């Protein structure tokens, strides 16, 4: 029996069991990054292409380190511009890469559904490293793992996600992972940043920051992505910061042991006050560290290893 | 429908306990300076065996009341058949609560068969550092080696056919009420 | 005396007269001569078409199609589009003004009419642009366009954004006597949307086109229609609010008509969720289940006058892309009859009403006649409702193959299409 291709395109269709398995797998990879020799031969001889058609240094380097610590050969292709601008379609670019027989293609792309297009057309396993306003599954997993490690559980926790929910792939993946694992997820932002029917994703919604933060165990702030906003969604940074930003005064409404998270990079002083970003509640750097373990787990899983039936 | 394979008891609870006891004493006698000794159990069933050996060494006052350190080694990421399809190996974490450099490491596993598991374990261990020497202790050696690997401490040598398999039952791993036991099954090895 | 054709053995359904009975349809050259309910002897020398087991009904009239000619002939042209039309049972097709160059002058209209006469097989009825270059700033020479053959005036797949200009256009068009076609979409409300704005767009992280992008224009246009008294046609429509507003306007006696594409009667935004397939990108977008129900209701109660193909061919160059970047539209000529018959099969829609929406209804919108009455054009389709047609790449679809229904077996099989009394495609042609 040939192993079926495995992709990771989105978290929304995964079960709580599948998500937990990936988190457990990630946890077992964590110690590798603590060793002197930070490398295991699991993906030796495999080729992982990092196709980043939207600029993202941190996600790309995290995936690259993950692949290398599993001994895969990596090929990194970055382009700040859409491939169409260069006159070549995404599918043509990907087919050219596919001709070199990579085992896994990690795709970051500014349009939702681009990884699905590749998964339909190519033989390689496709890992979504963020597609437009859709999902960023490894971010959702690393957020869940970071929370689980700090709180020893996810079920029953109140998690507030604040920011531009409508255009956020981080929010979608986070809601999917955390709600399936039993968290009470709240999303919060001005109505212009709240997509219709957001509750159907598995969360509760409010326009009021206080409602979202009060008694929260985790407050996840989203980056205001000005580059993705094509419409007038809020009047000014000043008003946004005052009404939807997180400073120590607002954070005081949360539980005393509340955690503050942010997918980075931070707009300091806009969505997150410096004293909070650097404060004791912040676990932003743990998120970064966990990112490597999660991506190792995802690559290993997509290569055909770990978990599963047998 | 599958018929339950023919199963023969090779070692019962008492025999397993006696064998572990003997292995511990052989290690005590022949493994060199005990101050630098560490036991590393290969997940999953090598780990409880390593812990039991450590208990016997403690009871024997081998280090004057101190414990010989025990580590856990997961070799899933080092196997040469991880992606061959069919069998999917669960990945567990390795945990070595000591520096392996300049130590005498005794690798502990339940069954020695083709030697491929030990090959993977040696690679995995080397990635933690450079031990002074590595020894191998197994509960059962069933033969049919595919690599030039030999154990230093053997609990029981079993004469087997390639179509058979050896199943070690340890409550720490396999759960249930059933006591320690080693069976010989007339069914091929699965997942290895 | 012109050649006579006897179409015998079929079930004659004429939505214009309400006739539905077995009989013989007699054509005299390019026009209908008579309908005979009893068996008639076929005189020597007359052509006989055996329609046993088939429905015989006036040829279908498509109000919203695009043959991409001139301008984008790699997608479709007047010949391939015409072949797809007659194979789908359409004998008359209104082609949109969104050609390149825009069909905004007499010269372009004349060229389309002239070339279509020899290439298309069906009647190609051009839409003349309402504003120059479809730019929404200056009115076109509408008298000229009418004389060159335009059957309606509109900016193709755009609505006129400037309400003041639209008012003037509607007023001026009254003197021309042609209906004004508006594709109701407010571009500022549609924004960068690529699918229906709702729960599914939220889930997929795609930008949505809200239903108000359509219904706001529908409301504005109906107000201007009432104020000017001009004949207004809205379509394709997609939203429940639009159906409700047009229903009210019709009750108030406004000279308004509207149309829906056959695909919008079936597909919803949930279909997009399957795999971000660009074949499901459409303008207007496929909307929610409740919208689809409202469209079906509007069709059943007569609020919606016509079912169209919405034929908008695209080549793989425009479709094998990210959903956001793919061009909208599907090649609809090959599936319009099948999708409409599916509504009949599923129990809701009487066959008479379904056929009315494909022929008599749209014909009336552009002041044409589709009927089995003496002297009417001999435009006829003969189809077997009991058989199914599997959509496969090829002539049934035209040059394009951009349809989400590819490979599906849809009810109905077109046996014969006659345009002006002539079999289309011509028998020799269809044998190949």
mmCIF file of N, CA, C and O in Angstrom, chain A residues 133-213:
data_model
loop_
_atom_site.group_PDB
_atom_site.id
_atom_site.type_symbol
_atom_site.label_atom_id
_atom_site.label_comp_id
_atom_site.label_asym_id
_atom_site.label_seq_id
_atom_site.Cartn_x
_atom_site.Cartn_y
_atom_site.Cartn_z
ATOM 1 N N UNK A 133 -6.567 35.670 3.670
ATOM 2 C CA UNK A 133 -7.310 35.847 4.915
ATOM 3 C C UNK A 133 -7.942 34.558 5.375
ATOM 4 O O UNK A 133 -8.899 34.575 6.135
ATOM 5 N N UNK A 134 -7.409 33.430 4.932
ATOM 6 C CA UNK A 134 -8.064 32.164 5.227
ATOM 7 C C UNK A 134 -7.514 31.511 6.485
ATOM 8 O O UNK A 134 -8.066 31.668 7.561
ATOM 9 N N UNK A 135 -6.391 30.783 6.359
ATOM 10 C CA UNK A 135 -5.871 30.084 7.534
ATOM 11 C C UNK A 135 -4.354 30.156 7.593
ATOM 12 O O UNK A 135 -3.668 30.408 6.592
ATOM 13 N N UNK A 136 -3.842 29.919 8.759
ATOM 14 C CA UNK A 136 -2.413 29.819 9.010
ATOM 15 C C UNK A 136 -2.290 28.672 10.010
ATOM 16 O O UNK A 136 -2.084 28.888 11.203
ATOM 17 N N UNK A 137 -2.441 27.447 9.518
ATOM 18 C CA UNK A 137 -2.628 26.315 10.442
ATOM 19 C C UNK A 137 -1.478 26.099 11.423
ATOM 20 O O UNK A 137 -1.745 25.780 12.587
ATOM 21 N N UNK A 138 -0.229 26.288 11.000
ATOM 22 C CA UNK A 138 0.844 26.041 11.968
ATOM 23 C C UNK A 138 0.843 27.101 13.068
ATOM 24 O O UNK A 138 1.227 26.823 14.198
ATOM 25 N N UNK A 139 0.367 28.299 12.732
ATOM 26 C CA UNK A 139 0.242 29.323 13.777
ATOM 27 C C UNK A 139 -0.831 28.919 14.784
ATOM 28 O O UNK A 139 -0.648 29.043 16.000
ATOM 29 N N UNK A 140 -1.942 28.422 14.288
ATOM 30 C CA UNK A 140 -3.016 27.974 15.178
ATOM 31 C C UNK A 140 -2.535 26.858 16.093
ATOM 32 O O UNK A 140 -2.851 26.826 17.286
ATOM 33 N N UNK A 141 -1.743 25.933 15.540
ATOM 34 C CA UNK A 141 -1.238 24.831 16.352
ATOM 35 C C UNK A 141 -0.244 25.315 17.394
ATOM 36 O O UNK A 141 -0.261 24.876 18.546
ATOM 37 N N UNK A 142 0.631 26.235 16.994
ATOM 38 C CA UNK A 142 1.635 26.674 17.968
ATOM 39 C C UNK A 142 0.994 27.530 19.056
ATOM 40 O O UNK A 142 1.431 27.492 20.213
ATOM 41 N N UNK A 143 -0.050 28.252 18.702
ATOM 42 C CA UNK A 143 -0.771 28.995 19.728
ATOM 43 C C UNK A 143 -1.405 28.022 20.724
ATOM 44 O O UNK A 143 -1.325 28.211 21.942
ATOM 45 N N UNK A 144 -2.029 26.984 20.197
ATOM 46 C CA UNK A 144 -2.663 26.002 21.077
ATOM 47 C C UNK A 144 -1.618 25.309 21.945
ATOM 48 O O UNK A 144 -1.822 25.113 23.148
ATOM 49 N N UNK A 145 -0.492 24.953 21.344
ATOM 50 C CA UNK A 145 0.554 24.262 22.112
ATOM 51 C C UNK A 145 1.098 25.165 23.226
ATOM 52 O O UNK A 145 1.295 24.732 24.363
ATOM 53 N N UNK A 146 1.296 26.434 22.903
ATOM 54 C CA UNK A 146 1.834 27.364 23.895
ATOM 55 C C UNK A 146 0.867 27.538 25.062
ATOM 56 O O UNK A 146 1.274 27.542 26.228
ATOM 57 N N UNK A 147 -0.407 27.642 24.727
ATOM 58 C CA UNK A 147 -1.404 27.768 25.798
ATOM 59 C C UNK A 147 -1.425 26.493 26.644
ATOM 60 O O UNK A 147 -1.438 26.540 27.875
ATOM 61 N N UNK A 148 -1.406 25.347 25.966
ATOM 62 C CA UNK A 148 -1.492 24.075 26.687
ATOM 63 C C UNK A 148 -0.308 23.925 27.634
ATOM 64 O O UNK A 148 -0.451 23.426 28.750
ATOM 65 N N UNK A 149 0.858 24.345 27.196
ATOM 66 C CA UNK A 149 2.028 24.185 28.052
ATOM 67 C C UNK A 149 1.979 25.101 29.274
ATOM 68 O O UNK A 149 2.450 24.733 30.345
ATOM 69 N N UNK A 150 1.420 26.279 29.089
ATOM 70 C CA UNK A 150 1.377 27.207 30.218
ATOM 71 C C UNK A 150 0.228 26.911 31.161
ATOM 72 O O UNK A 150 0.338 27.105 32.365
ATOM 73 N N UNK A 151 -0.907 26.484 30.603
ATOM 74 C CA UNK A 151 -2.100 26.302 31.423
ATOM 75 C C UNK A 151 -2.400 24.844 31.727
ATOM 76 O O UNK A 151 -3.342 24.548 32.457
ATOM 77 N N UNK A 152 -1.626 23.930 31.123
ATOM 78 C CA UNK A 152 -1.814 22.489 31.318
ATOM 79 C C UNK A 152 -3.153 21.994 30.779
ATOM 80 O O UNK A 152 -3.547 20.858 31.020
ATOM 81 N N UNK A 153 -3.899 22.853 30.145
ATOM 82 C CA UNK A 153 -5.175 22.434 29.543
ATOM 83 C C UNK A 153 -5.615 23.526 28.590
ATOM 84 O O UNK A 153 -5.066 24.640 28.588
ATOM 85 N N UNK A 154 -6.609 23.196 27.790
ATOM 86 C CA UNK A 154 -7.216 24.196 26.913
ATOM 87 C C UNK A 154 -8.715 24.245 27.158
ATOM 88 O O UNK A 154 -9.318 25.314 27.166
ATOM 89 N N UNK A 155 -9.295 23.066 27.421
ATOM 90 C CA UNK A 155 -10.734 23.008 27.658
ATOM 91 C C UNK A 155 -11.112 23.932 28.805
ATOM 92 O O UNK A 155 -10.453 23.956 29.847
ATOM 93 N N UNK A 156 -12.154 24.721 28.613
ATOM 94 C CA UNK A 156 -12.674 25.577 29.668
ATOM 95 C C UNK A 156 -11.998 26.925 29.797
ATOM 96 O O UNK A 156 -12.483 27.784 30.539
ATOM 97 N N UNK A 157 -10.896 27.139 29.091
ATOM 98 C CA UNK A 157 -10.231 28.438 29.185
ATOM 99 C C UNK A 157 -11.002 29.475 28.365
ATOM 100 O O UNK A 157 -11.541 29.163 27.310
ATOM 101 N N UNK A 158 -11.032 30.708 28.872
ATOM 102 C CA UNK A 158 -11.596 31.788 28.063
ATOM 103 C C UNK A 158 -10.464 32.460 27.289
ATOM 104 O O UNK A 158 -9.515 32.973 27.873
ATOM 105 N N UNK A 159 -10.571 32.411 25.983
ATOM 106 C CA UNK A 159 -9.545 33.002 25.119
ATOM 107 C C UNK A 159 -10.182 34.143 24.338
ATOM 108 O O UNK A 159 -11.183 33.945 23.650
ATOM 109 N N UNK A 160 -9.619 35.348 24.463
ATOM 110 C CA UNK A 160 -10.123 36.497 23.718
ATOM 111 C C UNK A 160 -9.172 36.794 22.567
ATOM 112 O O UNK A 160 -7.963 36.919 22.776
ATOM 113 N N UNK A 161 -9.703 36.870 21.360
ATOM 114 C CA UNK A 161 -8.896 37.228 20.183
ATOM 115 C C UNK A 161 -9.382 38.586 19.712
ATOM 116 O O UNK A 161 -10.565 38.766 19.408
ATOM 117 N N UNK A 162 -8.485 39.559 19.695
ATOM 118 C CA UNK A 162 -8.895 40.938 19.446
ATOM 119 C C UNK A 162 -8.165 41.510 18.244
ATOM 120 O O UNK A 162 -6.934 41.403 18.146
ATOM 121 N N UNK A 163 -8.943 42.088 17.333
ATOM 122 C CA UNK A 163 -8.321 42.743 16.187
ATOM 123 C C UNK A 163 -9.170 42.613 14.943
ATOM 124 O O UNK A 163 -10.399 42.530 15.023
ATOM 125 N N UNK A 164 -8.489 42.599 13.798
ATOM 126 C CA UNK A 164 -9.173 42.527 12.507
ATOM 127 C C UNK A 164 -9.494 41.070 12.197
ATOM 128 O O UNK A 164 -8.770 40.392 11.480
ATOM 129 N N UNK A 165 -10.595 40.607 12.768
ATOM 130 C CA UNK A 165 -10.969 39.197 12.603
ATOM 131 C C UNK A 165 -11.276 38.904 11.131
ATOM 132 O O UNK A 165 -10.937 37.846 10.611
ATOM 133 N N UNK A 166 -11.891 39.855 10.460
ATOM 134 C CA UNK A 166 -12.354 39.607 9.094
ATOM 135 C C UNK A 166 -11.207 39.216 8.167
ATOM 136 O O UNK A 166 -11.372 38.369 7.305
ATOM 137 N N UNK A 167 -10.064 39.841 8.340
ATOM 138 C CA UNK A 167 -8.970 39.596 7.403
ATOM 139 C C UNK A 167 -7.867 38.728 8.000
ATOM 140 O O UNK A 167 -6.780 38.638 7.434
ATOM 141 N N UNK A 168 -8.135 38.101 9.147
ATOM 142 C CA UNK A 168 -7.050 37.414 9.843
ATOM 143 C C UNK A 168 -7.076 35.903 9.656
ATOM 144 O O UNK A 168 -8.012 35.229 10.086
ATOM 145 N N UNK A 169 -6.013 35.382 9.067
ATOM 146 C CA UNK A 169 -5.875 33.922 8.971
ATOM 147 C C UNK A 169 -5.457 33.347 10.321
ATOM 148 O O UNK A 169 -5.768 32.200 10.631
ATOM 149 N N UNK A 170 -4.747 34.149 11.104
ATOM 150 C CA UNK A 170 -4.355 33.691 12.435
ATOM 151 C C UNK A 170 -5.599 33.445 13.289
ATOM 152 O O UNK A 170 -5.711 32.440 13.995
ATOM 153 N N UNK A 171 -6.562 34.368 13.181
ATOM 154 C CA UNK A 171 -7.799 34.211 13.959
ATOM 155 C C UNK A 171 -8.533 32.942 13.546
ATOM 156 O O UNK A 171 -8.972 32.160 14.386
ATOM 157 N N UNK A 172 -8.654 32.720 12.229
ATOM 158 C CA UNK A 172 -9.411 31.546 11.767
ATOM 159 C C UNK A 172 -8.778 30.246 12.257
ATOM 160 O O UNK A 172 -9.461 29.340 12.736
ATOM 161 N N UNK A 173 -7.463 30.138 12.133
ATOM 162 C CA UNK A 173 -6.823 28.895 12.572
ATOM 163 C C UNK A 173 -6.877 28.770 14.093
ATOM 164 O O UNK A 173 -7.059 27.680 14.629
ATOM 165 N N UNK A 174 -6.719 29.908 14.772
ATOM 166 C CA UNK A 174 -6.763 29.881 16.232
ATOM 167 C C UNK A 174 -8.141 29.473 16.738
ATOM 168 O O UNK A 174 -8.265 28.629 17.627
ATOM 169 N N UNK A 175 -9.170 30.052 16.144
ATOM 170 C CA UNK A 175 -10.533 29.696 16.559
ATOM 171 C C UNK A 175 -10.772 28.210 16.313
ATOM 172 O O UNK A 175 -11.315 27.497 17.167
ATOM 173 N N UNK A 176 -10.337 27.726 15.150
ATOM 174 C CA UNK A 176 -10.575 26.315 14.806
ATOM 175 C C UNK A 176 -9.920 25.406 15.834
ATOM 176 O O UNK A 176 -10.566 24.510 16.397
ATOM 177 N N UNK A 177 -8.637 25.646 16.104
ATOM 178 C CA UNK A 177 -7.915 24.749 17.006
ATOM 179 C C UNK A 177 -8.457 24.842 18.430
ATOM 180 O O UNK A 177 -8.778 23.832 19.061
ATOM 181 N N UNK A 178 -8.592 26.066 18.923
ATOM 182 C CA UNK A 178 -8.935 26.242 20.338
ATOM 183 C C UNK A 178 -10.386 25.845 20.628
ATOM 184 O O UNK A 178 -10.678 25.252 21.662
ATOM 185 N N UNK A 179 -11.293 26.153 19.713
ATOM 186 C CA UNK A 179 -12.691 25.795 19.977
ATOM 187 C C UNK A 179 -12.872 24.286 19.953
ATOM 188 O O UNK A 179 -13.618 23.726 20.751
ATOM 189 N N UNK A 180 -12.177 23.607 19.040
ATOM 190 C CA UNK A 180 -12.291 22.147 19.004
ATOM 191 C C UNK A 180 -11.744 21.518 20.281
ATOM 192 O O UNK A 180 -12.190 20.455 20.702
ATOM 193 N N UNK A 181 -10.735 22.160 20.867
ATOM 194 C CA UNK A 181 -10.133 21.615 22.075
ATOM 195 C C UNK A 181 -10.888 22.083 23.329
ATOM 196 O O UNK A 181 -10.421 21.883 24.448
ATOM 197 N N UNK A 182 -12.010 22.751 23.140
ATOM 198 C CA UNK A 182 -12.893 23.026 24.259
ATOM 199 C C UNK A 182 -12.762 24.389 24.894
ATOM 200 O O UNK A 182 -13.378 24.656 25.932
ATOM 201 N N UNK A 183 -11.982 25.293 24.298
ATOM 202 C CA UNK A 183 -11.863 26.629 24.877
ATOM 203 C C UNK A 183 -13.120 27.440 24.582
ATOM 204 O O UNK A 183 -13.842 27.172 23.627
ATOM 205 N N UNK A 184 -13.354 28.439 25.421
ATOM 206 C CA UNK A 184 -14.444 29.384 25.211
ATOM 207 C C UNK A 184 -13.831 30.581 24.489
ATOM 208 O O UNK A 184 -13.234 31.453 25.113
ATOM 209 N N UNK A 185 -13.938 30.576 23.176
ATOM 210 C CA UNK A 185 -13.231 31.573 22.376
ATOM 211 C C UNK A 185 -14.141 32.769 22.104
ATOM 212 O O UNK A 185 -15.285 32.606 21.669
ATOM 213 N N UNK A 186 -13.617 33.945 22.372
ATOM 214 C CA UNK A 186 -14.317 35.199 22.064
ATOM 215 C C UNK A 186 -13.503 35.953 21.023
ATOM 216 O O UNK A 186 -12.279 36.014 21.130
ATOM 217 N N UNK A 187 -14.197 36.526 20.059
ATOM 218 C CA UNK A 187 -13.504 37.427 19.151
ATOM 219 C C UNK A 187 -14.051 38.829 19.345
ATOM 220 O O UNK A 187 -15.226 39.022 19.676
ATOM 221 N N UNK A 188 -13.187 39.807 19.151
ATOM 222 C CA UNK A 188 -13.555 41.186 19.431
ATOM 223 C C UNK A 188 -12.870 42.119 18.449
ATOM 224 O O UNK A 188 -11.687 41.958 18.135
ATOM 225 N N UNK A 189 -13.622 43.074 17.966
ATOM 226 C CA UNK A 189 -13.070 44.087 17.074
ATOM 227 C C UNK A 189 -14.195 45.016 16.697
ATOM 228 O O UNK A 189 -15.361 44.756 17.007
ATOM 229 N N UNK A 190 -13.869 46.112 16.025
ATOM 230 C CA UNK A 190 -14.940 46.988 15.548
ATOM 231 C C UNK A 190 -15.788 46.247 14.503
ATOM 232 O O UNK A 190 -15.281 45.340 13.850
ATOM 233 N N UNK A 191 -17.059 46.604 14.354
ATOM 234 C CA UNK A 191 -17.950 45.863 13.439
ATOM 235 C C UNK A 191 -17.406 45.759 12.020
ATOM 236 O O UNK A 191 -17.680 44.783 11.327
ATOM 237 N N UNK A 192 -16.636 46.740 11.599
ATOM 238 C CA UNK A 192 -16.093 46.702 10.244
ATOM 239 C C UNK A 192 -15.032 45.616 10.094
ATOM 240 O O UNK A 192 -14.641 45.280 8.984
ATOM 241 N N UNK A 193 -14.543 45.097 11.193
ATOM 242 C CA UNK A 193 -13.515 44.057 11.136
ATOM 243 C C UNK A 193 -14.066 42.705 11.565
ATOM 244 O O UNK A 193 -13.300 41.780 11.827
ATOM 245 N N UNK A 194 -15.382 42.635 11.666
ATOM 246 C CA UNK A 194 -16.008 41.397 12.109
ATOM 247 C C UNK A 194 -16.735 40.780 10.919
ATOM 248 O O UNK A 194 -17.665 41.379 10.393
ATOM 249 N N UNK A 195 -16.316 39.629 10.463
ATOM 250 C CA UNK A 195 -16.970 39.068 9.265
ATOM 251 C C UNK A 195 -18.356 38.537 9.601
ATOM 252 O O UNK A 195 -18.610 38.161 10.747
ATOM 253 N N UNK A 196 -19.257 38.499 8.615
ATOM 254 C CA UNK A 196 -20.621 38.032 8.892
ATOM 255 C C UNK A 196 -20.622 36.573 9.328
ATOM 256 O O UNK A 196 -19.880 35.756 8.786
ATOM 257 N N UNK A 197 -21.433 36.274 10.320
ATOM 258 C CA UNK A 197 -21.570 34.886 10.757
ATOM 259 C C UNK A 197 -20.320 34.326 11.384
ATOM 260 O O UNK A 197 -20.064 33.128 11.316
ATOM 261 N N UNK A 198 -19.528 35.179 12.031
ATOM 262 C CA UNK A 198 -18.253 34.715 12.589
ATOM 263 C C UNK A 198 -18.475 33.636 13.650
ATOM 264 O O UNK A 198 -17.635 32.761 13.847
ATOM 265 N N UNK A 199 -19.636 33.683 14.301
ATOM 266 C CA UNK A 199 -19.923 32.687 15.340
ATOM 267 C C UNK A 199 -19.891 31.260 14.779
ATOM 268 O O UNK A 199 -19.605 30.309 15.501
ATOM 269 N N UNK A 200 -20.176 31.140 13.485
ATOM 270 C CA UNK A 200 -20.205 29.804 12.888
ATOM 271 C C UNK A 200 -18.814 29.164 12.889
ATOM 272 O O UNK A 200 -18.681 27.964 12.672
ATOM 273 N N UNK A 201 -17.775 29.958 13.125
ATOM 274 C CA UNK A 201 -16.432 29.393 13.186
ATOM 275 C C UNK A 201 -16.173 28.697 14.523
ATOM 276 O O UNK A 201 -15.182 27.995 14.678
ATOM 277 N N UNK A 202 -17.047 28.939 15.491
ATOM 278 C CA UNK A 202 -16.884 28.288 16.785
ATOM 279 C C UNK A 202 -16.488 29.258 17.887
ATOM 280 O O UNK A 202 -15.712 28.912 18.779
ATOM 281 N N UNK A 203 -17.007 30.487 17.832
ATOM 282 C CA UNK A 203 -16.625 31.465 18.853
ATOM 283 C C UNK A 203 -17.817 32.355 19.170
ATOM 284 O O UNK A 203 -18.857 32.273 18.538
ATOM 285 N N UNK A 204 -17.631 33.196 20.162
ATOM 286 C CA UNK A 204 -18.611 34.230 20.438
ATOM 287 C C UNK A 204 -17.990 35.566 20.056
ATOM 288 O O UNK A 204 -16.770 35.710 20.058
ATOM 289 N N UNK A 205 -18.851 36.520 19.716
ATOM 290 C CA UNK A 205 -18.340 37.781 19.186
ATOM 291 C C UNK A 205 -18.860 38.963 19.990
ATOM 292 O O UNK A 205 -19.984 38.941 20.491
ATOM 293 N N UNK A 206 -18.015 39.969 20.123
ATOM 294 C CA UNK A 206 -18.434 41.207 20.781
ATOM 295 C C UNK A 206 -17.655 42.372 20.171
ATOM 296 O O UNK A 206 -16.543 42.204 19.689
ATOM 297 N N UNK A 207 -18.290 43.556 20.185
ATOM 298 C CA UNK A 207 -17.597 44.759 19.733
ATOM 299 C C UNK A 207 -16.927 45.462 20.916
ATOM 300 O O UNK A 207 -16.267 46.469 20.739
ATOM 301 N N UNK A 208 -17.140 44.912 22.095
ATOM 302 C CA UNK A 208 -16.706 45.595 23.311
ATOM 303 C C UNK A 208 -15.499 44.891 23.921
ATOM 304 O O UNK A 208 -15.573 43.727 24.334
ATOM 305 N N UNK A 209 -14.400 45.599 23.973
ATOM 306 C CA UNK A 209 -13.143 45.038 24.457
ATOM 307 C C UNK A 209 -13.263 44.521 25.890
ATOM 308 O O UNK A 209 -12.712 43.479 26.241
ATOM 309 N N UNK A 210 -14.000 45.269 26.716
ATOM 310 C CA UNK A 210 -14.130 44.879 28.118
ATOM 311 C C UNK A 210 -14.792 43.511 28.257
ATOM 312 O O UNK A 210 -14.343 42.655 29.027
ATOM 313 N N UNK A 211 -15.858 43.312 27.487
ATOM 314 C CA UNK A 211 -16.558 42.029 27.525
ATOM 315 C C UNK A 211 -15.612 40.887 27.144
ATOM 316 O O UNK A 211 -15.643 39.805 27.730
ATOM 317 N N UNK A 212 -14.774 41.142 26.162
ATOM 318 C CA UNK A 212 -13.881 40.097 25.685
ATOM 319 C C UNK A 212 -12.793 39.776 26.697
ATOM 320 O O UNK A 212 -12.476 38.613 26.943
ATOM 321 N N UNK A 213 -12.236 40.803 27.308
ATOM 322 C CA UNK A 213 -11.055 40.595 28.151
ATOM 323 C C UNK A 213 -11.425 40.158 29.577
ATOM 324 O O UNK A 213 -10.662 39.439 30.230
#
